[in-house]
JSON list of C-alpha atoms in Angstrom, two decimals:
[
{"chain": "A", "resi": 1, "resn": "MET", "atom": "CA", "xyz": [13.46, 33.77, -38.35]},
{"chain": "A", "resi": 2, "resn": "ASN", "atom": "CA", "xyz": [16.03, 34.08, -35.58]},
{"chain": "A", "resi": 3, "resn": "LYS", "atom": "CA", "xyz": [17.45, 30.67, -36.46]},
{"chain": "A", "resi": 4, "resn": "HIS", "atom": "CA", "xyz": [18.11, 32.01, -39.99]},
{"chain": "A", "resi": 5, "resn": "SER", "atom": "CA", "xyz": [19.29, 35.49, -39.05]},
{"chain": "A", "resi": 6, "resn": "GLN", "atom": "CA", "xyz": [22.04, 35.33, -41.69]},
{"chain": "A", "resi": 7, "resn": "TYR", "atom": "CA", "xyz": [19.28, 35.90, -44.28]},
{"chain": "A", "resi": 8, "resn": "ALA", "atom": "CA", "xyz": [17.82, 39.03, -42.65]},
{"chain": "A", "resi": 9, "resn": "GLU", "atom": "CA", "xyz": [19.44, 41.45, -45.09]},
{"chain": "A", "resi": 10, "resn": "ALA", "atom": "CA", "xyz": [18.14, 39.55, -48.13]},
{"chain": "A", "resi": 11, "resn": "LEU", "atom": "CA", "xyz": [14.66, 39.32, -46.63]},
{"chain": "A", "resi": 12, "resn": "ASN", "atom": "CA", "xyz": [14.59, 43.03, -45.86]},
{"chain": "A", "resi": 13, "resn": "ALA", "atom": "CA", "xyz": [15.64, 43.77, -49.44]},
{"chain": "A", "resi": 14, "resn": "TRP", "atom": "CA", "xyz": [12.82, 41.56, -50.75]},
{"chain": "A", "resi": 15, "resn": "ILE", "atom": "CA", "xyz": [10.31, 43.33, -48.48]},
{"chain": "A", "resi": 16, "resn": "SER", "atom": "CA", "xyz": [11.41, 46.75, -49.68]},
{"chain": "A", "resi": 17, "resn": "ILE", "atom": "CA", "xyz": [10.90, 45.68, -53.30]},
{"chain": "A", "resi": 18, "resn": "VAL", "atom": "CA", "xyz": [7.49, 44.04, -52.92]},
{"chain": "A", "resi": 19, "resn": "GLU", "atom": "CA", "xyz": [6.12, 46.92, -50.82]},
{"chain": "A", "resi": 20, "resn": "ASP", "atom": "CA", "xyz": [6.26, 49.18, -53.88]},
{"chain": "A", "resi": 21, "resn": "CYS", "atom": "CA", "xyz": [5.04, 46.74, -56.53]},
{"chain": "A", "resi": 22, "resn": "CYS", "atom": "CA", "xyz": [1.92, 47.50, -58.57]},
{"chain": "A", "resi": 23, "resn": "TRP", "atom": "CA", "xyz": [1.04, 44.02, -59.80]},
{"chain": "A", "resi": 24, "resn": "GLU", "atom": "CA", "xyz": [-2.27, 43.31, -61.49]},
{"chain": "A", "resi": 25, "resn": "LYS", "atom": "CA", "xyz": [-1.81, 39.66, -62.48]},
{"chain": "A", "resi": 26, "resn": "PRO", "atom": "CA", "xyz": [0.54, 36.72, -61.77]},
{"chain": "A", "resi": 27, "resn": "GLN", "atom": "CA", "xyz": [2.63, 37.48, -64.86]},
{"chain": "A", "resi": 28, "resn": "ASP", "atom": "CA", "xyz": [3.54, 40.85, -63.32]},
{"chain": "A", "resi": 29, "resn": "ILE", "atom": "CA", "xyz": [5.11, 39.01, -60.38]},
{"chain": "A", "resi": 30, "resn": "LEU", "atom": "CA", "xyz": [7.14, 36.89, -62.80]},
{"chain": "A", "resi": 31, "resn": "ASN", "atom": "CA", "xyz": [8.25, 39.97, -64.70]},
{"chain": "A", "resi": 32, "resn": "ASP", "atom": "CA", "xyz": [9.82, 41.38, -61.53]},
{"chain": "A", "resi": 33, "resn": "PHE", "atom": "CA", "xyz": [10.94, 38.07, -59.99]},
{"chain": "A", "resi": 34, "resn": "SER", "atom": "CA", "xyz": [11.62, 35.61, -62.81]},
{"chain": "A", "resi": 35, "resn": "SER", "atom": "CA", "xyz": [12.64, 32.80, -60.44]},
{"chain": "A", "resi": 36, "resn": "THR", "atom": "CA", "xyz": [9.26, 32.90, -58.69]},
{"chain": "A", "resi": 37, "resn": "ASN", "atom": "CA", "xyz": [6.97, 29.91, -59.05]},
{"chain": "A", "resi": 38, "resn": "ILE", "atom": "CA", "xyz": [3.24, 30.48, -59.38]},
{"chain": "A", "resi": 39, "resn": "LEU", "atom": "CA", "xyz": [1.47, 27.60, -57.63]},
{"chain": "A", "resi": 40, "resn": "HIS", "atom": "CA", "xyz": [-1.66, 26.30, -59.29]},
{"chain": "A", "resi": 41, "resn": "LYS", "atom": "CA", "xyz": [-4.14, 24.52, -57.08]},
{"chain": "A", "resi": 42, "resn": "ARG", "atom": "CA", "xyz": [-6.84, 22.39, -58.60]},
{"chain": "A", "resi": 43, "resn": "ASP", "atom": "CA", "xyz": [-10.30, 23.78, -57.99]},
{"chain": "A", "resi": 44, "resn": "ASN", "atom": "CA", "xyz": [-12.38, 20.64, -57.53]},
{"chain": "A", "resi": 45, "resn": "LYS", "atom": "CA", "xyz": [-15.64, 22.50, -58.11]},
{"chain": "A", "resi": 46, "resn": "GLN", "atom": "CA", "xyz": [-14.62, 23.71, -61.55]},
{"chain": "A", "resi": 47, "resn": "SER", "atom": "CA", "xyz": [-11.96, 21.10, -62.46]},
{"chain": "A", "resi": 48, "resn": "ILE", "atom": "CA", "xyz": [-9.52, 23.84, -63.40]},
{"chain": "A", "resi": 49, "resn": "LYS", "atom": "CA", "xyz": [-6.23, 24.95, -61.99]},
{"chain": "A", "resi": 50, "resn": "SER", "atom": "CA", "xyz": [-6.47, 28.34, -60.34]},
{"chain": "A", "resi": 51, "resn": "PRO", "atom": "CA", "xyz": [-3.38, 30.31, -59.35]},
{"chain": "A", "resi": 52, "resn": "GLU", "atom": "CA", "xyz": [-3.46, 31.67, -55.84]},
{"chain": "A", "resi": 53, "resn": "ARG", "atom": "CA", "xyz": [0.03, 31.39, -54.38]},
{"chain": "A", "resi": 54, "resn": "ALA", "atom": "CA", "xyz": [3.57, 32.22, -55.34]},
{"chain": "A", "resi": 55, "resn": "VAL", "atom": "CA", "xyz": [6.90, 30.92, -54.08]},
{"chain": "A", "resi": 56, "resn": "PHE", "atom": "CA", "xyz": [9.75, 33.42, -54.01]},
{"chain": "A", "resi": 57, "resn": "ASP", "atom": "CA", "xyz": [13.37, 32.27, -54.01]},
{"chain": "A", "resi": 58, "resn": "ILE", "atom": "CA", "xyz": [15.46, 34.55, -51.81]},
{"chain": "A", "resi": 59, "resn": "LYS", "atom": "CA", "xyz": [19.23, 34.79, -51.36]},
{"chain": "A", "resi": 60, "resn": "GLY", "atom": "CA", "xyz": [20.28, 32.53, -54.21]},
{"chain": "A", "resi": 61, "resn": "ASN", "atom": "CA", "xyz": [17.51, 30.01, -53.52]},
{"chain": "A", "resi": 62, "resn": "HIS", "atom": "CA", "xyz": [18.52, 29.54, -49.87]},
{"chain": "A", "resi": 63, "resn": "ILE", "atom": "CA", "xyz": [15.22, 30.88, -48.54]},
{"chain": "A", "resi": 64, "resn": "ARG", "atom": "CA", "xyz": [11.74, 30.25, -49.86]},
{"chain": "A", "resi": 65, "resn": "ILE", "atom": "CA", "xyz": [8.70, 32.40, -49.14]},
{"chain": "A", "resi": 66, "resn": "ILE", "atom": "CA", "xyz": [5.17, 31.23, -49.90]},
{"chain": "A", "resi": 67, "resn": "VAL", "atom": "CA", "xyz": [2.58, 33.96, -50.27]},
{"chain": "A", "resi": 68, "resn": "LYS", "atom": "CA", "xyz": [-1.05, 34.08, -51.22]},
{"chain": "A", "resi": 69, "resn": "TYR", "atom": "CA", "xyz": [-1.80, 37.03, -53.45]},
{"chain": "A", "resi": 70, "resn": "GLN", "atom": "CA", "xyz": [-4.87, 39.13, -54.06]},
{"chain": "A", "resi": 71, "resn": "PHE", "atom": "CA", "xyz": [-5.05, 41.61, -56.92]},
{"chain": "A", "resi": 72, "resn": "PHE", "atom": "CA", "xyz": [-6.99, 44.85, -56.94]},
{"chain": "A", "resi": 73, "resn": "THR", "atom": "CA", "xyz": [-6.77, 45.84, -60.59]},
{"chain": "A", "resi": 74, "resn": "LYS", "atom": "CA", "xyz": [-8.63, 49.13, -60.35]},
{"chain": "A", "resi": 75, "resn": "GLN", "atom": "CA", "xyz": [-6.14, 50.35, -57.75]},
{"chain": "A", "resi": 76, "resn": "LYS", "atom": "CA", "xyz": [-3.22, 48.63, -59.51]},
{"chain": "A", "resi": 77, "resn": "LYS", "atom": "CA", "xyz": [-2.40, 47.00, -56.23]},
{"chain": "A", "resi": 78, "resn": "CYS", "atom": "CA", "xyz": [-1.55, 43.55, -54.98]},
{"chain": "A", "resi": 79, "resn": "ILE", "atom": "CA", "xyz": [-1.62, 42.34, -51.40]},
{"chain": "A", "resi": 80, "resn": "LEU", "atom": "CA", "xyz": [0.67, 39.48, -50.42]},
{"chain": "A", "resi": 81, "resn": "TYR", "atom": "CA", "xyz": [-0.30, 37.33, -47.44]},
{"chain": "A", "resi": 82, "resn": "LEU", "atom": "CA", "xyz": [2.73, 35.60, -45.96]},
{"chain": "A", "resi": 83, "resn": "LYS", "atom": "CA", "xyz": [1.91, 31.91, -45.53]},
{"chain": "A", "resi": 84, "resn": "TRP", "atom": "CA", "xyz": [5.28, 30.28, -44.94]},
{"chain": "A", "resi": 85, "resn": "ILE", "atom": "CA", "xyz": [8.99, 31.06, -44.84]},
{"chain": "A", "resi": 86, "resn": "GLY", "atom": "CA", "xyz": [11.92, 28.69, -44.52]},
{"chain": "A", "resi": 87, "resn": "THR", "atom": "CA", "xyz": [15.03, 27.23, -46.09]},
{"chain": "A", "resi": 88, "resn": "HIS", "atom": "CA", "xyz": [15.10, 25.42, -49.39]},
{"chain": "A", "resi": 89, "resn": "ALA", "atom": "CA", "xyz": [15.48, 22.10, -47.55]},
{"chain": "A", "resi": 90, "resn": "GLU", "atom": "CA", "xyz": [12.44, 22.87, -45.37]},
{"chain": "A", "resi": 91, "resn": "TYR", "atom": "CA", "xyz": [10.47, 23.80, -48.49]},
{"chain": "A", "resi": 92, "resn": "THR", "atom": "CA", "xyz": [11.35, 20.48, -50.09]},
{"chain": "A", "resi": 93, "resn": "LYS", "atom": "CA", "xyz": [9.95, 18.69, -47.04]},
{"chain": "A", "resi": 94, "resn": "ILE", "atom": "CA", "xyz": [6.60, 20.47, -47.22]},
{"chain": "A", "resi": 95, "resn": "CYS", "atom": "CA", "xyz": [6.45, 19.81, -50.98]},
{"chain": "A", "resi": 96, "resn": "ASP", "atom": "CA", "xyz": [7.09, 16.11, -50.37]},
{"chain": "A", "resi": 97, "resn": "LYS", "atom": "CA", "xyz": [3.91, 16.20, -48.25]},
{"chain": "A", "resi": 98, "resn": "ASN", "atom": "CA", "xyz": [2.09, 18.36, -50.86]},
{"chain": "A", "resi": 99, "resn": "GLN", "atom": "CA", "xyz": [1.54, 21.06, -48.22]},
{"chain": "A", "resi": 100, "resn": "GLN", "atom": "CA", "xyz": [2.74, 24.06, -50.24]},
{"chain": "A", "resi": 101, "resn": "TYR", "atom": "CA", "xyz": [-0.83, 24.78, -51.42]},
{"chain": "A", "resi": 102, "resn": "ASP", "atom": "CA", "xyz": [-2.45, 24.92, -47.99]},
{"chain": "A", "resi": 103, "resn": "ILE", "atom": "CA", "xyz": [0.24, 25.63, -45.41]},
{"chain": "A", "resi": 104, "resn": "ASN", "atom": "CA", "xyz": [-0.47, 28.67, -43.27]},
{"chain": "A", "resi": 105, "resn": "LEU", "atom": "CA", "xyz": [1.98, 29.30, -40.45]},
{"chain": "A", "resi": 106, "resn": "PHE", "atom": "CA", "xyz": [0.94, 32.92, -39.95]},
{"chain": "A", "resi": 107, "resn": "LYS", "atom": "CA", "xyz": [-2.75, 32.98, -39.07]}
]
């Protein structure tokens, strides 16, 4: 993220908020971050759309963060797995290629 160091403060603020969240379902994410998009990926085995990722808009929609989430309802806990981070323009490019569902830059 060195090439986007001007966004470091906003990213650190986002991290400090999500570290303390007690989400149990996707709607909880939206309640705290209303501009977040929940991505629905078609499950070919069941022919249904299953949510598994969220896209956070950071710093007035200048930065996008794609995460995969996993809920642990008994513990009232959610783990976010960082999958991609970049500018809005970079996000548009991966969406044009329909990569937002599968991209994983941080293995």
